[in-house]
Every structure is written in structure tokens, then in C-alpha cells.
PDB file of C-alpha atoms in Angstrom:
ATOM      1  CA  MET A   1     203.462  69.670 143.367  1.00  0.00           C
ATOM      2  CA  ALA A   2     206.783  70.455 145.029  1.00  0.00           C
ATOM      3  CA  THR A   3     206.720  71.833 148.540  1.00  0.00           C
ATOM      4  CA  PRO A   4     208.103  75.381 149.163  1.00  0.00           C
ATOM      5  CA  THR A   5     211.193  73.879 150.806  1.00  0.00           C
ATOM      6  CA  LYS A   6     211.929  71.589 147.861  1.00  0.00           C
ATOM      7  CA  ARG A   7     211.224  74.399 145.414  1.00  0.00           C
ATOM      8  CA  ALA A   8     213.637  76.738 147.226  1.00  0.00           C
ATOM      9  CA  SER A   9     216.259  74.010 147.298  1.00  0.00           C
ATOM     10  CA  LEU A  10     215.866  73.476 143.563  1.00  0.00           C
ATOM     11  CA  VAL A  11     216.186  77.204 142.846  1.00  0.00           C
ATOM     12  CA  ASN A  12     219.294  77.467 144.999  1.00  0.00           C
ATOM     13  CA  SER A  13     220.923  74.506 143.263  1.00  0.00           C
ATOM     14  CA  ILE A  14     220.191  76.033 139.866  1.00  0.00           C
ATOM     15  CA  VAL A  15     221.603  79.396 140.937  1.00  0.00           C
ATOM     16  CA  ARG A  16     224.804  77.848 142.256  1.00  0.00           C
ATOM     17  CA  GLY A  17     225.364  76.015 138.998  1.00  0.00           C
ATOM     18  CA  SER A  18     224.315  78.789 136.641  1.00  0.00           C
ATOM     19  CA  THR A  19     226.087  81.829 135.265  1.00  0.00           C
ATOM     20  CA  THR A  20     222.724  83.462 134.626  1.00  0.00           C
ATOM     21  CA  LYS A  21     221.493  83.886 138.193  1.00  0.00           C
ATOM     22  CA  GLY A  22     219.169  86.720 137.349  1.00  0.00           C
ATOM     23  CA  ALA A  23     217.080  84.433 135.169  1.00  0.00           C
ATOM     24  CA  VAL A  24     216.152  82.389 138.257  1.00  0.00           C
ATOM     25  CA  ARG A  25     215.460  84.788 141.113  1.00  0.00           C
ATOM     26  CA  ARG A  26     213.026  87.599 140.476  1.00  0.00           C
ATOM     27  CA  GLY A  27     211.066  90.071 142.549  1.00  0.00           C
ATOM     28  CA  ASN A  28     212.248  91.825 145.690  1.00  0.00           C
ATOM     29  CA  ALA A  29     215.377  90.544 147.391  1.00  0.00           C
ATOM     30  CA  PRO A  30     215.411  89.819 151.121  1.00  0.00           C
ATOM     31  CA  SER A  31     217.505  91.969 153.441  1.00  0.00           C
ATOM     32  CA  VAL A  32     221.211  91.392 152.860  1.00  0.00           C
ATOM     33  CA  THR A  33     222.095  92.299 156.457  1.00  0.00           C
ATOM     34  CA  GLY A  34     219.150  90.943 158.426  1.00  0.00           C
ATOM     35  CA  ILE A  35     218.504  94.472 159.740  1.00  0.00           C
ATOM     36  CA  SER A  36     215.845  96.355 157.786  1.00  0.00           C
ATOM     37  CA  LEU A  37     217.090  99.865 158.642  1.00  0.00           C
ATOM     38  CA  VAL A  38     220.682  99.073 157.662  1.00  0.00           C
ATOM     39  CA  ASP A  39     219.505  97.443 154.451  1.00  0.00           C
ATOM     40  CA  ARG A  40     217.560 100.579 153.529  1.00  0.00           C
ATOM     41  CA  LEU A  41     220.717 102.649 153.987  1.00  0.00           C
ATOM     42  CA  ILE A  42     222.746 100.275 151.817  1.00  0.00           C
ATOM     43  CA  HIS A  43     220.148  99.965 149.043  1.00  0.00           C
ATOM     44  CA  VAL A  44     218.196 103.178 148.595  1.00  0.00           C
ATOM     45  CA  HIS A  45     215.156 104.171 146.575  1.00  0.00           C
ATOM     46  CA  PRO A  46     215.942 105.940 143.270  1.00  0.00           C
ATOM     47  CA  VAL A  47     214.294 109.146 144.537  1.00  0.00           C
ATOM     48  CA  THR A  48     216.755 109.190 147.442  1.00  0.00           C
ATOM     49  CA  THR A  49     219.725 109.043 145.087  1.00  0.00           C
ATOM     50  CA  VAL A  50     218.360 111.865 142.935  1.00  0.00           C
ATOM     51  CA  GLY A  51     217.632 113.918 146.062  1.00  0.00           C
ATOM     52  CA  MET A  52     221.160 113.408 147.393  1.00  0.00           C
ATOM     53  CA  PHE A  53     223.166 114.208 144.289  1.00  0.00           C
ATOM     54  CA  THR A  54     221.135 116.767 142.315  1.00  0.00           C
ATOM     55  CA  PRO A  55     221.953 119.583 144.804  1.00  0.00           C
ATOM     56  CA  VAL A  56     225.634 118.572 144.642  1.00  0.00           C
ATOM     57  CA  ALA A  57     225.714 118.969 140.858  1.00  0.00           C
ATOM     58  CA  ALA A  58     223.781 122.253 140.998  1.00  0.00           C
ATOM     59  CA  ALA A  59     226.062 123.718 143.681  1.00  0.00           C
ATOM     60  CA  ALA A  60     229.204 122.667 141.802  1.00  0.00           C
ATOM     61  CA  ALA A  61     227.953 124.308 138.616  1.00  0.00           C
ATOM     62  CA  ALA A  62     226.982 127.484 140.483  1.00  0.00           C
ATOM     63  CA  LEU A  63     230.413 127.730 142.122  1.00  0.00           C
ATOM     64  CA  SER A  64     232.022 127.654 138.686  1.00  0.00           C
ATOM     65  CA  VAL A  65     230.106 130.667 137.359  1.00  0.00           C
ATOM     66  CA  GLY A  66     232.479 133.564 136.865  1.00  0.00           C
ATOM     67  CA  ARG A  67     235.521 131.393 137.419  1.00  0.00           C
ATOM     68  CA  THR A  68     235.847 130.530 133.754  1.00  0.00           C
ATOM     69  CA  GLY A  69     234.123 131.329 130.454  1.00  0.00           C
ATOM     70  CA  GLY A  70     230.920 129.734 129.248  1.00  0.00           C
ATOM     71  CA  TRP A  71     232.522 127.505 126.606  1.00  0.00           C
ATOM     72  CA  ALA A  72     235.213 126.434 129.044  1.00  0.00           C
ATOM     73  CA  MET A  73     232.538 125.522 131.591  1.00  0.00           C
ATOM     74  CA  ALA A  74     230.755 123.428 128.985  1.00  0.00           C
ATOM     75  CA  GLY A  75     234.040 121.733 128.106  1.00  0.00           C
ATOM     76  CA  TRP A  76     234.849 120.915 131.728  1.00  0.00           C
ATOM     77  CA  ALA A  77     231.317 119.593 132.280  1.00  0.00           C
ATOM     78  CA  LEU A  78     231.642 117.371 129.196  1.00  0.00           C
ATOM     79  CA  ALA A  79     235.031 116.151 130.433  1.00  0.00           C
ATOM     80  CA  GLY A  80     233.419 115.262 133.758  1.00  0.00           C
ATOM     81  CA  TYR A  81     230.688 113.328 131.980  1.00  0.00           C
ATOM     82  CA  VAL A  82     233.196 111.391 129.842  1.00  0.00           C
ATOM     83  CA  THR A  83     235.187 110.622 132.985  1.00  0.00           C
ATOM     84  CA  TRP A  84     232.025 109.219 134.520  1.00  0.00           C
ATOM     85  CA  THR A  85     231.435 106.895 131.553  1.00  0.00           C
ATOM     86  CA  LEU A  86     234.918 105.465 132.042  1.00  0.00           C
ATOM     87  CA  SER A  87     234.221 105.098 135.774  1.00  0.00           C
ATOM     88  CA  GLU A  88     230.994 103.305 134.899  1.00  0.00           C
ATOM     89  CA  TYR A  89     232.753 100.842 132.613  1.00  0.00           C
ATOM     90  CA  TRP A  90     235.865 100.110 134.676  1.00  0.00           C
ATOM     91  CA  GLY A  91     234.049 100.257 137.996  1.00  0.00           C
ATOM     92  CA  HIS A  92     231.491  97.751 136.744  1.00  0.00           C
ATOM     93  CA  ARG A  93     234.140  95.526 135.205  1.00  0.00           C
ATOM     94  CA  ILE A  94     236.841  95.580 137.896  1.00  0.00           C
ATOM     95  CA  VAL A  95     235.105  96.521 141.153  1.00  0.00           C
ATOM     96  CA  LEU A  96     231.536  95.234 140.912  1.00  0.00           C
ATOM     97  CA  HIS A  97     232.456  92.011 139.144  1.00  0.00           C
ATOM     98  CA  TYR A  98     235.424  91.108 141.281  1.00  0.00           C
ATOM     99  CA  GLU A  99     234.131  88.091 143.215  1.00  0.00           C
ATOM    100  CA  PRO A 100     236.282  86.850 146.110  1.00  0.00           C
ATOM    101  CA  PRO A 101     235.552  83.163 146.765  1.00  0.00           C
ATOM    102  CA  ARG A 102     234.747  83.556 150.468  1.00  0.00           C
ATOM    103  CA  GLY A 103     234.890  85.712 153.555  1.00  0.00           C
ATOM    104  CA  PHE A 104     234.143  89.419 153.954  1.00  0.00           C
ATOM    105  CA  GLY A 105     235.048  90.184 150.332  1.00  0.00           C
ATOM    106  CA  ALA A 106     232.459  87.711 149.039  1.00  0.00           C
ATOM    107  CA  LYS A 107     229.793  89.204 151.303  1.00  0.00           C
ATOM    108  CA  LEU A 108     230.684  92.744 150.248  1.00  0.00           C
ATOM    109  CA  HIS A 109     230.500  91.784 146.568  1.00  0.00           C
ATOM    110  CA  TYR A 110     227.042  90.332 147.114  1.00  0.00           C
ATOM    111  CA  VAL A 111     225.853  93.446 148.952  1.00  0.00           C
ATOM    112  CA  LEU A 112     227.191  95.818 146.297  1.00  0.00           C
ATOM    113  CA  HIS A 113     226.311  93.948 143.106  1.00  0.00           C
ATOM    114  CA  GLY A 114     225.731  90.208 143.425  1.00  0.00           C
ATOM    115  CA  VAL A 115     222.250  90.731 144.852  1.00  0.00           C
ATOM    116  CA  HIS A 116     221.353  92.793 141.777  1.00  0.00           C
ATOM    117  CA  HIS A 117     222.255  89.889 139.511  1.00  0.00           C
ATOM    118  CA  ASP A 118     220.235  87.505 141.678  1.00  0.00           C
ATOM    119  CA  TYR A 119     217.228  89.859 141.808  1.00  0.00           C
ATOM    120  CA  PRO A 120     217.434  92.072 138.712  1.00  0.00           C
ATOM    121  CA  GLN A 121     213.836  93.284 139.061  1.00  0.00           C
ATOM    122  CA  ASP A 122     214.293  94.693 142.575  1.00  0.00           C
ATOM    123  CA  MET A 123     214.220  98.465 142.067  1.00  0.00           C
ATOM    124  CA  ARG A 124     216.385  99.264 145.089  1.00  0.00           C
ATOM    125  CA  ARG A 125     219.093  96.883 143.891  1.00  0.00           C
ATOM    126  CA  SER A 126     219.126  98.531 140.458  1.00  0.00           C
ATOM    127  CA  ILE A 127     220.546 101.741 141.977  1.00  0.00           C
ATOM    128  CA  LEU A 128     224.217 101.974 142.921  1.00  0.00           C
ATOM    129  CA  SER A 129     224.623 101.669 146.681  1.00  0.00           C
ATOM    130  CA  PRO A 130     225.642 104.832 148.583  1.00  0.00           C
ATOM    131  CA  LEU A 131     228.471 102.682 149.954  1.00  0.00           C
ATOM    132  CA  LEU A 132     230.038 103.260 146.529  1.00  0.00           C
ATOM    133  CA  SER A 133     228.370 106.360 145.111  1.00  0.00           C
ATOM    134  CA  ILE A 134     229.179 108.732 147.988  1.00  0.00           C
ATOM    135  CA  PRO A 135     232.923 107.889 148.228  1.00  0.00           C
ATOM    136  CA  MET A 136     233.134 107.848 144.425  1.00  0.00           C
ATOM    137  CA  VAL A 137     231.676 111.355 144.023  1.00  0.00           C
ATOM    138  CA  ALA A 138     233.633 112.713 146.996  1.00  0.00           C
ATOM    139  CA  ALA A 139     236.901 111.341 145.601  1.00  0.00           C
ATOM    140  CA  THR A 140     236.170 112.892 142.194  1.00  0.00           C
ATOM    141  CA  PHE A 141     235.709 116.364 143.684  1.00  0.00           C
ATOM    142  CA  TYR A 142     238.733 115.941 145.939  1.00  0.00           C
ATOM    143  CA  VAL A 143     241.050 114.988 143.102  1.00  0.00           C
ATOM    144  CA  SER A 144     239.666 117.319 140.418  1.00  0.00           C
ATOM    145  CA  SER A 145     238.939 120.497 142.379  1.00  0.00           C
ATOM    146  CA  GLY A 146     241.028 119.887 145.492  1.00  0.00           C
ATOM    147  CA  LEU A 147     244.288 118.560 144.078  1.00  0.00           C
ATOM    148  CA  LEU A 148     244.161 119.647 140.434  1.00  0.00           C
ATOM    149  CA  ASP A 149     242.237 122.928 140.891  1.00  0.00           C
ATOM    150  CA  VAL A 150     239.820 122.065 138.095  1.00  0.00           C
ATOM    151  CA  PRO A 151     236.557 124.097 138.104  1.00  0.00           C
ATOM    152  CA  PRO A 152     233.849 122.333 140.157  1.00  0.00           C
ATOM    153  CA  VAL A 153     231.671 122.104 137.045  1.00  0.00           C
ATOM    154  CA  PHE A 154     233.847 119.118 136.094  1.00  0.00           C
ATOM    155  CA  GLY A 155     232.440 117.349 139.166  1.00  0.00           C
ATOM    156  CA  ALA A 156     228.962 118.524 138.204  1.00  0.00           C
ATOM    157  CA  GLY A 157     229.324 116.820 134.823  1.00  0.00           C
ATOM    158  CA  TYR A 158     230.536 113.684 136.561  1.00  0.00           C
ATOM    159  CA  VAL A 159     227.561 113.659 138.945  1.00  0.00           C
ATOM    160  CA  VAL A 160     225.063 114.301 136.146  1.00  0.00           C
ATOM    161  CA  GLY A 161     226.608 111.396 134.251  1.00  0.00           C
ATOM    162  CA  TYR A 162     226.280 109.195 137.321  1.00  0.00           C
ATOM    163  CA  LEU A 163     222.629 110.118 137.880  1.00  0.00           C
ATOM    164  CA  ALA A 164     221.871 109.575 134.181  1.00  0.00           C
ATOM    165  CA  TYR A 165     223.485 106.147 134.404  1.00  0.00           C
ATOM    166  CA  ASP A 166     221.542 105.145 137.526  1.00  0.00           C
ATOM    167  CA  LEU A 167     218.187 106.222 136.075  1.00  0.00           C
ATOM    168  CA  PHE A 168     218.969 104.760 132.659  1.00  0.00           C
ATOM    169  CA  HIS A 169     219.965 101.451 134.248  1.00  0.00           C
ATOM    170  CA  LEU A 170     216.726 101.495 136.241  1.00  0.00           C
ATOM    171  CA  TYR A 171     214.736 102.127 133.066  1.00  0.00           C
ATOM    172  CA  LEU A 172     216.419  99.275 131.185  1.00  0.00           C
ATOM    173  CA  HIS A 173     215.252  96.886 133.913  1.00  0.00           C
ATOM    174  CA  HIS A 174     211.779  98.245 134.554  1.00  0.00           C
ATOM    175  CA  GLY A 175     210.753 100.259 131.508  1.00  0.00           C
ATOM    176  CA  LYS A 176     209.233  99.211 128.207  1.00  0.00           C
ATOM    177  CA  PRO A 177     211.280 100.921 125.487  1.00  0.00           C
ATOM    178  CA  LYS A 178     209.309 101.971 122.433  1.00  0.00           C
ATOM    179  CA  ASN A 179     212.019 103.088 120.049  1.00  0.00           C
ATOM    180  CA  ARG A 180     214.592 100.871 118.400  1.00  0.00           C
ATOM    181  CA  LEU A 181     217.654 102.393 120.070  1.00  0.00           C
ATOM    182  CA  LEU A 182     216.378 101.892 123.617  1.00  0.00           C
ATOM    183  CA  ARG A 183     215.175  98.375 122.821  1.00  0.00           C
ATOM    184  CA  THR A 184     218.643  97.552 121.470  1.00  0.00           C
ATOM    185  CA  LEU A 185     220.344  98.937 124.582  1.00  0.00           C
ATOM    186  CA  ARG A 186     217.958  97.035 126.842  1.00  0.00           C
ATOM    187  CA  GLU A 187     218.640  93.813 124.948  1.00  0.00           C
ATOM    188  CA  TYR A 188     222.374  94.451 125.228  1.00  0.00           C
ATOM    189  CA  HIS A 189     222.197  94.865 129.012  1.00  0.00           C
ATOM    190  CA  MET A 190     219.997  91.799 129.384  1.00  0.00           C
ATOM    191  CA  ARG A 191     222.694  89.762 127.631  1.00  0.00           C
ATOM    192  CA  HIS A 192     225.057  90.820 130.418  1.00  0.00           C
ATOM    193  CA  HIS A 193     222.569  89.553 132.992  1.00  0.00           C
ATOM    194  CA  PHE A 194     221.313  86.386 131.385  1.00  0.00           C
ATOM    195  CA  ARG A 195     223.995  85.226 128.957  1.00  0.00           C
ATOM    196  CA  ASP A 196     227.480  86.303 130.045  1.00  0.00           C
ATOM    197  CA  ASP A 197     228.152  88.565 133.033  1.00  0.00           C
ATOM    198  CA  SER A 198     231.870  88.667 132.204  1.00  0.00           C
ATOM    199  CA  ARG A 199     231.131  90.960 129.242  1.00  0.00           C
ATOM    200  CA  GLY A 200     228.886  93.909 128.444  1.00  0.00           C
ATOM    201  CA  PHE A 201     229.918  96.298 131.234  1.00  0.00           C
ATOM    202  CA  GLY A 202     228.915  99.546 129.539  1.00  0.00           C
ATOM    203  CA  ILE A 203     225.313 100.422 130.349  1.00  0.00           C
ATOM    204  CA  SER A 204     224.798 104.084 129.506  1.00  0.00           C
ATOM    205  CA  ALA A 205     228.022 103.987 127.450  1.00  0.00           C
ATOM    206  CA  PRO A 206     228.229 100.576 125.714  1.00  0.00           C
ATOM    207  CA  TYR A 207     230.748 101.902 123.192  1.00  0.00           C
ATOM    208  CA  TRP A 208     233.522 101.291 125.751  1.00  0.00           C
ATOM    209  CA  ASP A 209     232.817  97.560 125.434  1.00  0.00           C
ATOM    210  CA  GLU A 210     233.554  97.819 121.740  1.00  0.00           C
ATOM    211  CA  LEU A 211     236.791  99.683 122.399  1.00  0.00           C
ATOM    212  CA  PHE A 212     238.017  97.404 125.189  1.00  0.00           C
ATOM    213  CA  GLY A 213     236.925  94.095 123.624  1.00  0.00           C
ATOM    214  CA  THR A 214     234.134  93.095 126.012  1.00  0.00           C
ATOM    215  CA  SER A 215     231.105  93.493 123.760  1.00  0.00           C
ATOM    216  CA  ILE A 216     228.456  90.747 123.713  1.00  0.00           C
ATOM    217  CA  ALA A 217     227.514  89.882 120.159  1.00  0.00           C
ATOM    218  CA  ARG A 218     223.913  89.302 119.205  1.00  0.00           C
ATOM    219  CA  THR A 219     223.025  85.617 118.774  1.00  0.00           C
ATOM    220  CA  PRO A 220     222.098  84.860 115.124  1.00  0.00           C
ATOM    221  CA  LYS A 221     218.473  83.940 114.555  1.00  0.00           C
ATOM    222  CA  ALA A 222     217.634  80.240 114.452  1.00  0.00           C
ATOM    223  CA  GLY A 223     218.260  78.683 111.084  1.00  0.00           C
ATOM    224  CA  ARG A 224     220.766  81.346 110.013  1.00  0.00           C
ATOM    225  CA  THR A 225     224.410  80.372 109.793  1.00  0.00           C
ATOM    226  CA  ALA A 226     227.260  82.849 110.085  1.00  0.00           C
ATOM    227  CA  GLY A 227     227.816  82.576 106.341  1.00  0.00           C
ATOM    228  CA  ALA A 228     224.169  83.133 105.523  1.00  0.00           C
ATOM    229  CA  SER A 229     223.909  86.150 107.812  1.00  0.00           C
ATOM    230  CA  SER A 230     226.895  87.784 106.107  1.00  0.00           C
ATOM    231  CA  GLY A 231     225.691  87.013 102.620  1.00  0.00           C
ATOM    232  CA  GLY A 232     227.806  83.912 102.024  1.00  0.00           C
ATOM    233  CA  ALA A 233     231.300  83.583 100.593  1.00  0.00           C
TER     234      ALA A 233
END
């Protein structure tokens, strides 16, 4: 039987040479800073995220009452949600998967997202770090309501979309979907983790992958050729 040291060395060598890191390291990740308190501020419990942002969304919606009509409020909220889905896709694709080869940038990438791919079953690493979520939400309100004078309910829709994404992402990693749609979405996200992390960036909104050409196709079942699966020539 291999010793713990040899086993760790083997795992590390596999991870360095694999594009499917998450398939190797499971469980809870060690502290990414070496300081437990700082690590808990960087990677928070899901309840903390919900507790931080739910009052923000509620306050933004309340501040919009009387400022515009009911249908207009619903429209602005929907626009905020759609804006979030684009933030989810492009933020995941461009920001979270930009991997500098070394230095501070490489460390920051690991803190923000690399650790999640190494330890996909760690609940705290399945939630977007406040290092990103707080500036992201603040910037949305600043631009939409501060610069463009859009009703704050737009920001409320954005925040609700963000919270839905975080909790949905958490569920895809830790839940056991019963219906076909959720099982399909879970399988789709697992392809991003374990097959090709350069594709499949939409999590709560996978349709953006179809539009922007980054969808991960399902692998045909063993014994079925492309021609057979499409019914032949």
C-alpha cells in the first residue's frame, strides 16, 4: 500500500497533467491563505451569501415602488435578471477562467475559482467569493441607478439572478436531481468540470453557450456511431 506521502505525490502529478482536476481532488479544500479567519471571509457559507444580498434586493425593490408603474417595474427587474445571466456567462468565461501562468494573478485565479475546480464538492468553494460578488453588485447599482438613473428594481433583478445562480450551482454539485431537466443541467455542468473546462460556462443559463459557440456536446453512447445516432445517411 502506498504511503500518504507517495499517494499525495501521485495525486499532485495527476492534477498537474490533467485538464479534469476536479475528478481527482474531492472533499473540503485546505485554507488558500494559511489563515483560517481570512479564508472564511474569502469563501463564505451559502447562508452568509443569502443573508448579505437578500436585504439588498428587497430594499432596491422597495425603493422603486411609486417611482414607476407595476409593469415597468417587472420589465426592469427582468432586464436586471437577463443582465445577470450575461454576467454569469462572460464572467465565468473571461474572468474566472483566465489563468495567468505565475505570480499574483495565478494565486488570485486559484483563490477565486481554481480551488473550486480542484475541490468541486467543497460547499464553500461552490459559492462565488465576496471578493467578486460585492464589487460586482455594487458596480451594477452604481452604473444602472447612479449613472443611468434606472429604477433600483433593475439591481434587484440582477441580485435575485445572482442568488439564484449561486444556489442553483450549489445544488448541481450537492443535490440529487429527480426530474429530467435538472439531471440534464447537472450533467452539462459536470462536463465543464470533468471533460472540458474551456467550454460550458453557462450554469443557470446554459443557452448562452449555444449562442456563443461554447456548448459541450453529449458524448454518444458506446457502440453508437454518429451516423447511427442520426439515423444513418
